[in-house]
């Protein structure tokens, strides 16, 4: 969370608790039974982060599945032990750190919803797991899914069931919403996989019995007949996965490499060999990152969220981070100490300086370390309060700190507020630096 000071003058402190992360699309491939993951960055990585060509898991286990978490920054792996027990680990590609994650036994397959709900099946039942609570079972269904897909635009989760049925539920596994009975024109082989689309009420399907990719949608939004779209091209042989990127193009893993297809009006899907994705070698399993957000109007628009209305804000001056300044006056002083002591032992944001969830001695030390510091970044000479104008308020600050070693008013930083600083202020009287 980022704390900001606004010009609303209503006595409230504002917290920005959402952010947008923009990074290049990347992929991940692996082979069942191997002990490593292979990240794929067609456009490279941001900054100086070095990602190894392979991410060793260093586990005495057999890899079964790997899925990206909704943050797109870590990977969750499902592995099998020698006794066929299933174990989960979270892998950080940037650091190589591998951390075991609690989970129910005997899981076979995983998938994340956009708000970190973890869906899984053991072949007998299908579960919604609370990822932030040691993957405790939040809900379950009395059938095993062959595959699963999450529609971010509708917050529906679909499960492929035997007999060519995709059954849809609300997120969290509420009551069944509707069923798609796949037409016989779609051949269902031994292996059938379904993948999300950017369009609501639509999925992509690949089958080991066909070299075509099928787009299955329901224009009636859960009601009425299905619409079937086919993607056929001589470049597509034995497709195993498909990802629709933000531009609406398809990244397809087939016959050991990646192919890229774009829709052309009047000409169907056309192969694009110029894409950075094209020709990248991949294993039997391949997935890519996707744009996701966790916004839930039922939660994030409720009374507990005092939303900022952008139209009510105007640009002010930038104020640097000021550790220990709890009342927002850009000074660490006795008022901040009193506010900290009033919240001692609580998780109050108004007293928890380091935001670790409790007001304690660490917060007290931060206040004392920065005691009497001014955190105002002066925009122009003589502007003691940093508001961009040299006026009587700055003169009062200089006089109140006269002949002291205070930072505020000591414009020449010689360790004392004196006549030199007063002359500096008067020489810039009424200057406006905004």
Tab-separated table of C-alpha atoms in Angstrom:
chain	number	residue	atom	x	y	z
A	1	UNK	CA	0.000	0.000	0.000
A	2	UNK	CA	1.148	3.545	-0.725
A	3	UNK	CA	0.098	6.348	1.595
A	4	UNK	CA	-0.624	9.739	0.056
A	5	UNK	CA	-1.616	13.179	1.304
A	6	UNK	CA	-4.423	14.849	-0.649
A	7	UNK	CA	-5.939	18.312	-0.820
A	8	UNK	CA	-9.413	17.182	0.242
A	9	UNK	CA	-8.968	18.714	3.730
A	10	UNK	CA	-11.356	16.247	5.310
A	11	UNK	CA	-8.899	15.000	7.919
A	12	UNK	CA	-8.598	11.564	6.330
A	13	UNK	CA	-5.439	9.836	5.185
A	14	UNK	CA	-5.635	8.098	1.842
A	15	UNK	CA	-4.249	4.668	1.033
A	16	UNK	CA	-3.708	3.466	-2.514
A	17	UNK	CA	-4.305	-0.269	-2.314
A	18	UNK	CA	-4.238	-1.116	-5.991
A	19	UNK	CA	-1.491	-1.016	-8.542
A	20	UNK	CA	-0.851	-1.906	-12.151
A	21	UNK	CA	2.176	-3.996	-13.027
A	22	UNK	CA	3.286	-3.780	-16.657
A	23	UNK	CA	5.838	-6.315	-17.813
A	24	UNK	CA	6.598	-8.309	-20.944
A	25	UNK	CA	4.495	-11.385	-21.578
A	26	UNK	CA	6.421	-14.544	-20.748
A	27	UNK	CA	5.920	-18.264	-20.910
A	28	UNK	CA	6.776	-21.446	-19.072
A	29	UNK	CA	7.371	-24.956	-20.342
A	30	UNK	CA	8.162	-28.245	-18.647
A	31	UNK	CA	8.078	-31.991	-19.142
A	32	UNK	CA	6.288	-34.274	-16.667
A	33	UNK	CA	8.826	-36.164	-14.618
A	34	UNK	CA	11.576	-33.553	-14.992
A	35	UNK	CA	13.033	-31.646	-12.054
A	36	UNK	CA	13.164	-28.181	-13.604
A	37	UNK	CA	11.080	-25.496	-15.274
A	38	UNK	CA	12.089	-23.572	-18.382
A	39	UNK	CA	10.992	-19.899	-18.440
A	40	UNK	CA	10.565	-18.200	-21.818
A	41	UNK	CA	11.030	-14.440	-22.267
A	42	UNK	CA	10.668	-13.541	-25.972
A	43	UNK	CA	11.144	-9.818	-25.207
A	44	UNK	CA	13.700	-10.224	-22.437
A	45	UNK	CA	13.230	-9.109	-18.827
A	46	UNK	CA	12.965	-5.717	-17.158
A	47	UNK	CA	16.035	-4.137	-15.570
A	48	UNK	CA	19.007	-6.117	-14.322
A	49	UNK	CA	17.104	-9.239	-13.215
A	50	UNK	CA	18.793	-12.336	-14.558
A	51	UNK	CA	16.556	-15.345	-15.085
A	52	UNK	CA	18.360	-18.666	-15.635
A	53	UNK	CA	17.531	-20.714	-18.708
A	54	UNK	CA	16.286	-23.444	-16.394
A	55	UNK	CA	14.841	-23.273	-12.892
A	56	UNK	CA	15.945	-26.381	-10.983
A	57	UNK	CA	13.500	-27.499	-8.328
A	58	UNK	CA	16.089	-29.643	-6.519
A	59	UNK	CA	13.369	-31.849	-5.102
A	60	UNK	CA	13.296	-35.662	-4.840
A	61	UNK	CA	9.938	-35.517	-6.597
A	62	UNK	CA	8.412	-36.026	-10.018
A	63	UNK	CA	6.924	-32.885	-11.550
A	64	UNK	CA	3.277	-33.256	-12.604
A	65	UNK	CA	2.033	-29.720	-13.316
A	66	UNK	CA	3.092	-26.078	-13.063
A	67	UNK	CA	0.754	-23.065	-13.142
A	68	UNK	CA	1.406	-19.346	-12.833
A	69	UNK	CA	-0.075	-17.579	-9.827
A	70	UNK	CA	-2.417	-14.629	-10.583
A	71	UNK	CA	0.410	-12.154	-9.883
A	72	UNK	CA	2.290	-13.750	-12.807
A	73	UNK	CA	5.466	-13.443	-10.704
A	74	UNK	CA	5.622	-16.918	-9.167
A	75	UNK	CA	4.799	-20.463	-10.225
A	76	UNK	CA	2.956	-23.175	-8.294
A	77	UNK	CA	4.168	-26.708	-8.966
A	78	UNK	CA	2.432	-30.019	-8.287
A	79	UNK	CA	4.813	-32.942	-7.774
A	80	UNK	CA	4.516	-36.609	-6.879
A	81	UNK	CA	6.485	-38.430	-4.181
A	82	UNK	CA	7.696	-42.023	-4.333
A	83	UNK	CA	4.511	-43.044	-2.495
A	84	UNK	CA	2.325	-41.130	-4.988
A	85	UNK	CA	1.499	-38.397	-2.500
A	86	UNK	CA	1.186	-34.965	-4.125
A	87	UNK	CA	3.146	-31.950	-2.903
A	88	UNK	CA	2.834	-28.246	-3.790
A	89	UNK	CA	5.699	-25.756	-4.044
A	90	UNK	CA	5.780	-22.072	-4.957
A	91	UNK	CA	8.734	-21.138	-7.166
A	92	UNK	CA	10.090	-17.605	-7.623
A	93	UNK	CA	11.757	-17.403	-11.068
A	94	UNK	CA	13.651	-14.225	-10.133
A	95	UNK	CA	15.340	-15.720	-7.050
A	96	UNK	CA	15.063	-19.459	-7.639
A	97	UNK	CA	13.511	-19.838	-4.179
A	98	UNK	CA	11.328	-22.943	-3.780
A	99	UNK	CA	8.849	-22.990	-0.869
A	100	UNK	CA	6.560	-25.876	0.080
A	101	UNK	CA	2.864	-24.984	0.266
A	102	UNK	CA	0.301	-26.970	2.329
A	103	UNK	CA	-2.408	-28.749	0.339
A	104	UNK	CA	-4.851	-31.669	0.513
A	105	UNK	CA	-3.340	-35.007	-0.568
A	106	UNK	CA	-3.795	-36.774	-3.911
A	107	UNK	CA	-4.386	-33.690	-6.049
A	108	UNK	CA	-4.019	-34.227	-9.784
A	109	UNK	CA	-4.587	-30.848	-11.372
A	110	UNK	CA	-4.517	-27.140	-10.465
A	111	UNK	CA	-5.860	-23.828	-11.740
A	112	UNK	CA	-6.027	-20.309	-10.276
A	113	UNK	CA	-8.983	-17.942	-10.386
A	114	UNK	CA	-8.143	-14.286	-10.743
A	115	UNK	CA	-8.517	-13.591	-7.000
A	116	UNK	CA	-6.139	-16.345	-5.884
A	117	UNK	CA	-8.804	-18.996	-5.437
A	118	UNK	CA	-7.015	-22.264	-6.190
A	119	UNK	CA	-9.147	-24.884	-7.932
A	120	UNK	CA	-7.982	-28.491	-7.875
A	121	UNK	CA	-9.214	-32.017	-8.442
A	122	UNK	CA	-8.121	-35.395	-7.133
A	123	UNK	CA	-10.090	-37.316	-9.758
A	124	UNK	CA	-12.942	-38.028	-7.348
A	125	UNK	CA	-13.816	-34.567	-6.071
A	126	UNK	CA	-13.115	-31.026	-7.224
A	127	UNK	CA	-12.140	-28.328	-4.723
A	128	UNK	CA	-11.891	-24.592	-4.222
A	129	UNK	CA	-8.940	-23.985	-1.892
A	130	UNK	CA	-8.149	-20.903	0.189
A	131	UNK	CA	-4.614	-20.149	-0.986
A	132	UNK	CA	-4.023	-17.588	1.785
A	133	UNK	CA	-5.125	-20.020	4.491
A	134	UNK	CA	-2.824	-23.013	3.886
A	135	UNK	CA	-5.059	-24.142	1.018
A	136	UNK	CA	-7.876	-25.110	3.348
A	137	UNK	CA	-10.881	-26.538	1.496
A	138	UNK	CA	-13.415	-23.722	1.059
A	139	UNK	CA	-15.876	-25.692	-1.103
A	140	UNK	CA	-16.026	-28.976	-2.996
A	141	UNK	CA	-17.962	-30.768	-5.726
A	142	UNK	CA	-18.677	-34.482	-5.840
A	143	UNK	CA	-17.081	-35.160	-9.196
A	144	UNK	CA	-13.588	-35.196	-10.632
A	145	UNK	CA	-12.811	-32.792	-13.474
A	146	UNK	CA	-10.861	-33.789	-16.587
A	147	UNK	CA	-9.776	-30.166	-17.047
A	148	UNK	CA	-10.793	-26.719	-15.819
A	149	UNK	CA	-10.876	-23.108	-16.980
A	150	UNK	CA	-11.614	-19.739	-15.338
A	151	UNK	CA	-13.458	-16.981	-17.217
A	152	UNK	CA	-12.085	-13.743	-15.720
A	153	UNK	CA	-14.696	-11.556	-17.418
A	154	UNK	CA	-17.659	-13.370	-15.814
A	155	UNK	CA	-16.016	-14.859	-12.702
A	156	UNK	CA	-17.256	-18.298	-13.727
A	157	UNK	CA	-15.236	-21.493	-13.446
A	158	UNK	CA	-15.824	-24.292	-15.936
A	159	UNK	CA	-15.052	-27.993	-15.483
A	160	UNK	CA	-14.703	-30.484	-18.312
A	161	UNK	CA	-16.584	-33.645	-17.351
A	162	UNK	CA	-16.722	-37.066	-19.014
A	163	UNK	CA	-19.027	-37.223	-22.004
A	164	UNK	CA	-17.991	-33.870	-23.454
A	165	UNK	CA	-19.724	-31.615	-20.922
A	166	UNK	CA	-18.357	-28.302	-19.614
A	167	UNK	CA	-20.247	-27.372	-16.456
A	168	UNK	CA	-20.019	-23.788	-15.199
A	169	UNK	CA	-20.146	-22.542	-11.602
A	170	UNK	CA	-19.785	-19.164	-9.962
A	171	UNK	CA	-16.381	-18.507	-8.431
A	172	UNK	CA	-15.959	-20.292	-5.119
A	173	UNK	CA	-18.095	-23.209	-6.381
A	174	UNK	CA	-21.604	-22.012	-5.736
A	175	UNK	CA	-24.583	-23.733	-7.424
A	176	UNK	CA	-24.187	-24.927	-11.014
A	177	UNK	CA	-25.058	-22.133	-13.465
A	178	UNK	CA	-25.269	-23.847	-16.853
A	179	UNK	CA	-23.855	-26.707	-18.935
A	180	UNK	CA	-22.285	-26.809	-22.363
A	181	UNK	CA	-22.797	-30.120	-24.166
A	182	UNK	CA	-20.089	-30.232	-26.816
A	183	UNK	CA	-21.299	-31.188	-30.307
A	184	UNK	CA	-20.127	-34.412	-31.925
A	185	UNK	CA	-18.325	-32.338	-34.568
A	186	UNK	CA	-15.582	-31.816	-31.962
A	187	UNK	CA	-13.612	-35.075	-31.716
A	188	UNK	CA	-12.689	-35.857	-28.130
A	189	UNK	CA	-9.553	-37.967	-27.892
A	190	UNK	CA	-7.770	-39.411	-24.893
A	191	UNK	CA	-6.552	-35.918	-23.949
A	192	UNK	CA	-8.746	-32.813	-24.102
A	193	UNK	CA	-7.636	-29.413	-22.764
A	194	UNK	CA	-9.608	-26.190	-22.409
A	195	UNK	CA	-8.119	-22.689	-22.178
A	196	UNK	CA	-9.502	-19.218	-21.378
A	197	UNK	CA	-10.411	-16.589	-23.960
A	198	UNK	CA	-10.467	-12.807	-23.614
A	199	UNK	CA	-14.127	-12.875	-24.661
A	200	UNK	CA	-16.797	-13.700	-22.057
A	201	UNK	CA	-18.561	-17.052	-22.349
A	202	UNK	CA	-15.845	-18.450	-24.597
A	203	UNK	CA	-13.067	-21.047	-24.283
A	204	UNK	CA	-10.493	-22.602	-26.587
A	205	UNK	CA	-10.227	-26.399	-26.840
A	206	UNK	CA	-7.569	-28.763	-28.175
A	207	UNK	CA	-7.909	-32.536	-28.468
A	208	UNK	CA	-5.411	-35.285	-29.139
A	209	UNK	CA	-7.875	-36.522	-31.789
A	210	UNK	CA	-7.597	-33.402	-33.980
A	211	UNK	CA	-5.084	-30.944	-35.453
A	212	UNK	CA	-7.635	-28.142	-35.251
A	213	UNK	CA	-8.239	-25.631	-32.465
A	214	UNK	CA	-11.847	-25.041	-31.448
A	215	UNK	CA	-13.307	-21.804	-30.123
A	216	UNK	CA	-16.484	-22.599	-28.161
A	217	UNK	CA	-18.763	-19.758	-27.119
A	218	UNK	CA	-22.335	-19.129	-26.045
A	219	UNK	CA	-23.622	-15.828	-27.493
A	220	UNK	CA	-26.677	-16.073	-25.241
A	221	UNK	CA	-24.460	-15.709	-22.160
A	222	UNK	CA	-25.336	-19.004	-20.545
A	223	UNK	CA	-28.522	-19.499	-22.564
A	224	UNK	CA	-29.126	-21.014	-25.979
A	225	UNK	CA	-26.996	-22.819	-28.560
A	226	UNK	CA	-23.220	-22.919	-28.699
A	227	UNK	CA	-21.175	-21.294	-31.437
A	228	UNK	CA	-18.167	-23.260	-32.718
A	229	UNK	CA	-15.152	-21.595	-34.356
A	230	UNK	CA	-12.353	-23.644	-35.917
A	231	UNK	CA	-8.719	-22.685	-36.403
A	232	UNK	CA	-7.107	-24.894	-39.038
A	233	UNK	CA	-3.677	-24.369	-40.591
A	234	UNK	CA	-1.055	-26.713	-42.003
A	235	UNK	CA	1.366	-25.303	-39.383
A	236	UNK	CA	-0.792	-26.745	-36.597
A	237	UNK	CA	0.147	-30.354	-35.883
A	238	UNK	CA	-0.661	-32.085	-32.586
A	239	UNK	CA	-1.640	-28.917	-30.652
A	240	UNK	CA	-1.244	-29.195	-26.879
A	241	UNK	CA	-2.006	-25.684	-25.608
A	242	UNK	CA	-3.335	-22.337	-26.780
A	243	UNK	CA	-3.171	-18.862	-25.236
A	244	UNK	CA	-5.067	-15.811	-26.460
A	245	UNK	CA	-2.932	-12.713	-25.858
A	246	UNK	CA	-4.155	-9.185	-25.104
A	247	UNK	CA	-4.276	-8.375	-28.834
A	248	UNK	CA	-6.628	-11.298	-29.488
A	249	UNK	CA	-3.977	-13.376	-31.260
A	250	UNK	CA	-3.265	-17.039	-30.504
A	251	UNK	CA	-0.023	-18.468	-29.131
A	252	UNK	CA	-0.151	-22.177	-29.911
A	253	UNK	CA	2.158	-24.959	-28.741
A	254	UNK	CA	2.177	-27.759	-31.282
A	255	UNK	CA	4.595	-30.438	-32.405
A	256	UNK	CA	7.325	-29.268	-30.010
A	257	UNK	CA	7.384	-25.547	-30.858
A	258	UNK	CA	5.331	-22.356	-30.650
A	259	UNK	CA	3.288	-20.950	-33.544
A	260	UNK	CA	1.600	-17.537	-33.627
A	261	UNK	CA	-1.713	-16.866	-35.369
A	262	UNK	CA	-3.572	-13.607	-36.030
A	263	UNK	CA	-7.199	-13.153	-37.170
A	264	UNK	CA	-7.550	-11.576	-40.609
A	265	UNK	CA	-10.946	-10.265	-41.699
A	266	UNK	CA	-12.296	-12.455	-44.453
A	267	UNK	CA	-9.331	-14.831	-44.331
A	268	UNK	CA	-9.629	-16.549	-40.946
A	269	UNK	CA	-6.591	-17.199	-38.795
A	270	UNK	CA	-3.227	-16.579	-40.463
A	271	UNK	CA	0.162	-17.887	-39.370
A	272	UNK	CA	2.642	-15.112	-38.421
A	273	UNK	CA	6.266	-16.340	-38.492
A	274	UNK	CA	7.578	-12.859	-37.552
A	275	UNK	CA	6.314	-13.054	-33.961
A	276	UNK	CA	9.001	-13.304	-31.243
A	277	UNK	CA	7.091	-16.349	-29.992
A	278	UNK	CA	7.386	-18.246	-33.256
A	279	UNK	CA	9.637	-21.283	-33.326
A	280	UNK	CA	10.440	-21.372	-29.599
A	281	UNK	CA	10.997	-24.977	-28.531
A	282	UNK	CA	8.608	-26.171	-25.838
A	283	UNK	CA	7.937	-29.417	-24.019
A	284	UNK	CA	4.709	-31.305	-23.603
A	285	UNK	CA	3.326	-28.577	-21.335
A	286	UNK	CA	3.380	-24.850	-22.053
A	287	UNK	CA	1.606	-21.828	-20.593
A	288	UNK	CA	1.955	-18.058	-20.787
A	289	UNK	CA	1.276	-15.144	-18.484
A	290	UNK	CA	-1.997	-13.264	-18.902
A	291	UNK	CA	-3.362	-9.904	-17.829
A	292	UNK	CA	-5.501	-10.291	-14.709
A	293	UNK	CA	-6.908	-8.189	-11.887
A	294	UNK	CA	-8.538	-9.041	-8.580
A	295	UNK	CA	-11.103	-6.217	-8.422
A	296	UNK	CA	-14.382	-7.344	-6.868
A	297	UNK	CA	-17.149	-4.700	-6.739
A	298	UNK	CA	-18.826	-6.558	-3.884
A	299	UNK	CA	-15.707	-6.048	-1.769
A	300	UNK	CA	-13.713	-3.134	-3.106
A	301	UNK	CA	-16.676	-0.770	-3.517
A	302	UNK	CA	-18.119	-1.432	-0.067
A	303	UNK	CA	-18.249	0.909	2.933
A	304	UNK	CA	-14.891	-0.337	4.209
A	305	UNK	CA	-13.258	1.155	1.107
A	306	UNK	CA	-13.283	4.968	1.209
A	307	UNK	CA	-12.623	5.306	-2.511
A	308	UNK	CA	-10.773	8.292	-3.906
A	309	UNK	CA	-12.690	10.063	-6.658
A	310	UNK	CA	-10.009	11.143	-9.153
A	311	UNK	CA	-12.052	14.161	-10.312
A	312	UNK	CA	-11.849	15.582	-6.784
A	313	UNK	CA	-8.057	15.556	-6.743
A	314	UNK	CA	-5.732	18.214	-8.108
A	315	UNK	CA	-1.982	17.956	-8.452
A	316	UNK	CA	-0.060	19.180	-5.444
A	317	UNK	CA	3.611	19.151	-4.559
A	318	UNK	CA	5.426	15.866	-4.156
A	319	UNK	CA	6.261	15.080	-0.535
A	320	UNK	CA	9.012	12.516	0.057
A	321	UNK	CA	8.599	9.512	2.295
A	322	UNK	CA	9.036	10.559	5.909
A	323	UNK	CA	9.441	7.559	8.268
A	324	UNK	CA	8.023	8.361	11.678
A	325	UNK	CA	5.838	11.248	10.514
A	326	UNK	CA	2.515	9.785	11.583
A	327	UNK	CA	0.401	12.950	11.449
A	328	UNK	CA	1.532	13.947	7.964
A	329	UNK	CA	2.962	17.383	8.810
A	330	UNK	CA	6.353	16.440	7.323
A	331	UNK	CA	8.103	16.628	10.696
A	332	UNK	CA	8.903	13.874	13.198
A	333	UNK	CA	8.080	15.389	16.570
A	334	UNK	CA	6.252	14.951	19.854
A	335	UNK	CA	2.869	14.758	18.124
A	336	UNK	CA	4.020	11.661	16.245
A	337	UNK	CA	5.384	10.132	19.459
A	338	UNK	CA	2.057	10.661	21.220
A	339	UNK	CA	0.186	9.119	18.275
A	340	UNK	CA	2.475	6.089	18.334
A	341	UNK	CA	2.060	5.564	22.086
A	342	UNK	CA	-1.731	5.856	21.752
A	343	UNK	CA	-1.694	2.946	19.307
A	344	UNK	CA	0.875	0.836	21.160
A	345	UNK	CA	0.304	-2.887	20.704
A	346	UNK	CA	-2.365	-2.449	18.013
A	347	UNK	CA	-2.345	-2.927	14.235
A	348	UNK	CA	-3.573	0.620	13.596
A	349	UNK	CA	-2.181	2.214	10.416
A	350	UNK	CA	-2.062	5.526	12.278
A	351	UNK	CA	0.725	4.255	14.569
A	352	UNK	CA	2.354	1.291	12.791
A	353	UNK	CA	5.348	3.043	11.190
A	354	UNK	CA	6.882	0.021	9.445
A	355	UNK	CA	3.492	-1.467	8.473
A	356	UNK	CA	4.286	-4.916	9.868
A	357	UNK	CA	0.901	-5.265	11.531
A	358	UNK	CA	1.721	-4.161	15.086
A	359	UNK	CA	2.831	-0.949	16.800
A	360	UNK	CA	5.877	-1.912	18.845
A	361	UNK	CA	9.454	-1.017	19.762
A	362	UNK	CA	10.576	-1.165	16.128
A	363	UNK	CA	8.175	1.660	15.317
A	364	UNK	CA	9.343	3.618	18.357
A	365	UNK	CA	12.954	3.276	17.218
A	366	UNK	CA	12.043	4.609	13.764
A	367	UNK	CA	10.423	7.669	15.312
A	368	UNK	CA	13.398	8.309	17.609
A	369	UNK	CA	15.915	7.764	14.794
A	370	UNK	CA	14.205	10.470	12.730
A	371	UNK	CA	13.402	12.724	15.679
A	372	UNK	CA	13.101	16.422	14.732
A	373	UNK	CA	13.797	15.606	11.093
A	374	UNK	CA	12.015	17.618	8.447
A	375	UNK	CA	11.037	15.652	5.400
A	376	UNK	CA	10.035	18.595	3.260
A	377	UNK	CA	11.822	18.682	-0.078
A	378	UNK	CA	12.245	22.437	-0.620
A	379	UNK	CA	11.180	23.401	-4.136
A	380	UNK	CA	12.813	26.860	-3.970
A	381	UNK	CA	15.154	28.883	-1.683
A	382	UNK	CA	13.443	30.396	1.331
A	383	UNK	CA	10.425	28.086	1.121
A	384	UNK	CA	10.595	26.558	4.590
A	385	UNK	CA	7.282	24.690	4.472
A	386	UNK	CA	7.735	23.386	0.926
A	387	UNK	CA	4.429	24.680	-0.421
A	388	UNK	CA	6.074	26.384	-3.394
A	389	UNK	CA	5.586	29.990	-2.192
A	390	UNK	CA	7.896	32.105	0.011
A	391	UNK	CA	5.592	34.025	2.348
A	392	UNK	CA	4.757	34.845	5.951
A	393	UNK	CA	4.337	31.178	6.868
A	394	UNK	CA	8.001	30.583	6.026
A	395	UNK	CA	9.020	33.683	8.013
A	396	UNK	CA	7.156	32.385	11.057
A	397	UNK	CA	8.961	29.037	10.783
A	398	UNK	CA	12.335	30.762	10.641
A	399	UNK	CA	11.531	32.929	13.659
A	400	UNK	CA	10.142	29.993	15.656
A	401	UNK	CA	13.411	28.096	15.113
A	402	UNK	CA	15.658	31.144	15.557
A	403	UNK	CA	19.182	30.291	16.775
A	404	UNK	CA	18.386	26.586	16.951
A	405	UNK	CA	19.854	23.653	15.021
A	406	UNK	CA	16.493	22.759	13.481
A	407	UNK	CA	16.500	21.694	9.833
A	408	UNK	CA	13.429	23.805	9.062
A	409	UNK	CA	14.607	27.328	8.283
A	410	UNK	CA	18.291	26.433	8.023
A	411	UNK	CA	18.452	27.146	4.295
A	412	UNK	CA	22.243	27.155	4.032
A	413	UNK	CA	22.555	23.963	6.127
A	414	UNK	CA	25.236	25.452	8.403
A	415	UNK	CA	23.650	23.963	11.529
A	416	UNK	CA	21.904	27.066	12.884
A	417	UNK	CA	18.886	29.180	11.907
A	418	UNK	CA	20.231	32.739	11.918
A	419	UNK	CA	20.437	36.026	10.046
A	420	UNK	CA	21.943	34.387	6.959
A	421	UNK	CA	18.874	32.217	6.598
A	422	UNK	CA	16.592	35.193	7.236
A	423	UNK	CA	18.336	37.142	4.466
A	424	UNK	CA	17.965	34.134	2.172
A	425	UNK	CA	14.225	34.085	2.837
A	426	UNK	CA	13.752	37.856	2.400
A	427	UNK	CA	15.719	37.879	-0.865
A	428	UNK	CA	13.171	35.435	-2.290
A	429	UNK	CA	10.098	37.008	-0.712
A	430	UNK	CA	6.889	36.183	-2.619
A	431	UNK	CA	8.751	33.909	-5.039
A	432	UNK	CA	6.456	31.279	-6.519
A	433	UNK	CA	8.115	28.002	-7.528
A	434	UNK	CA	5.075	25.955	-8.418
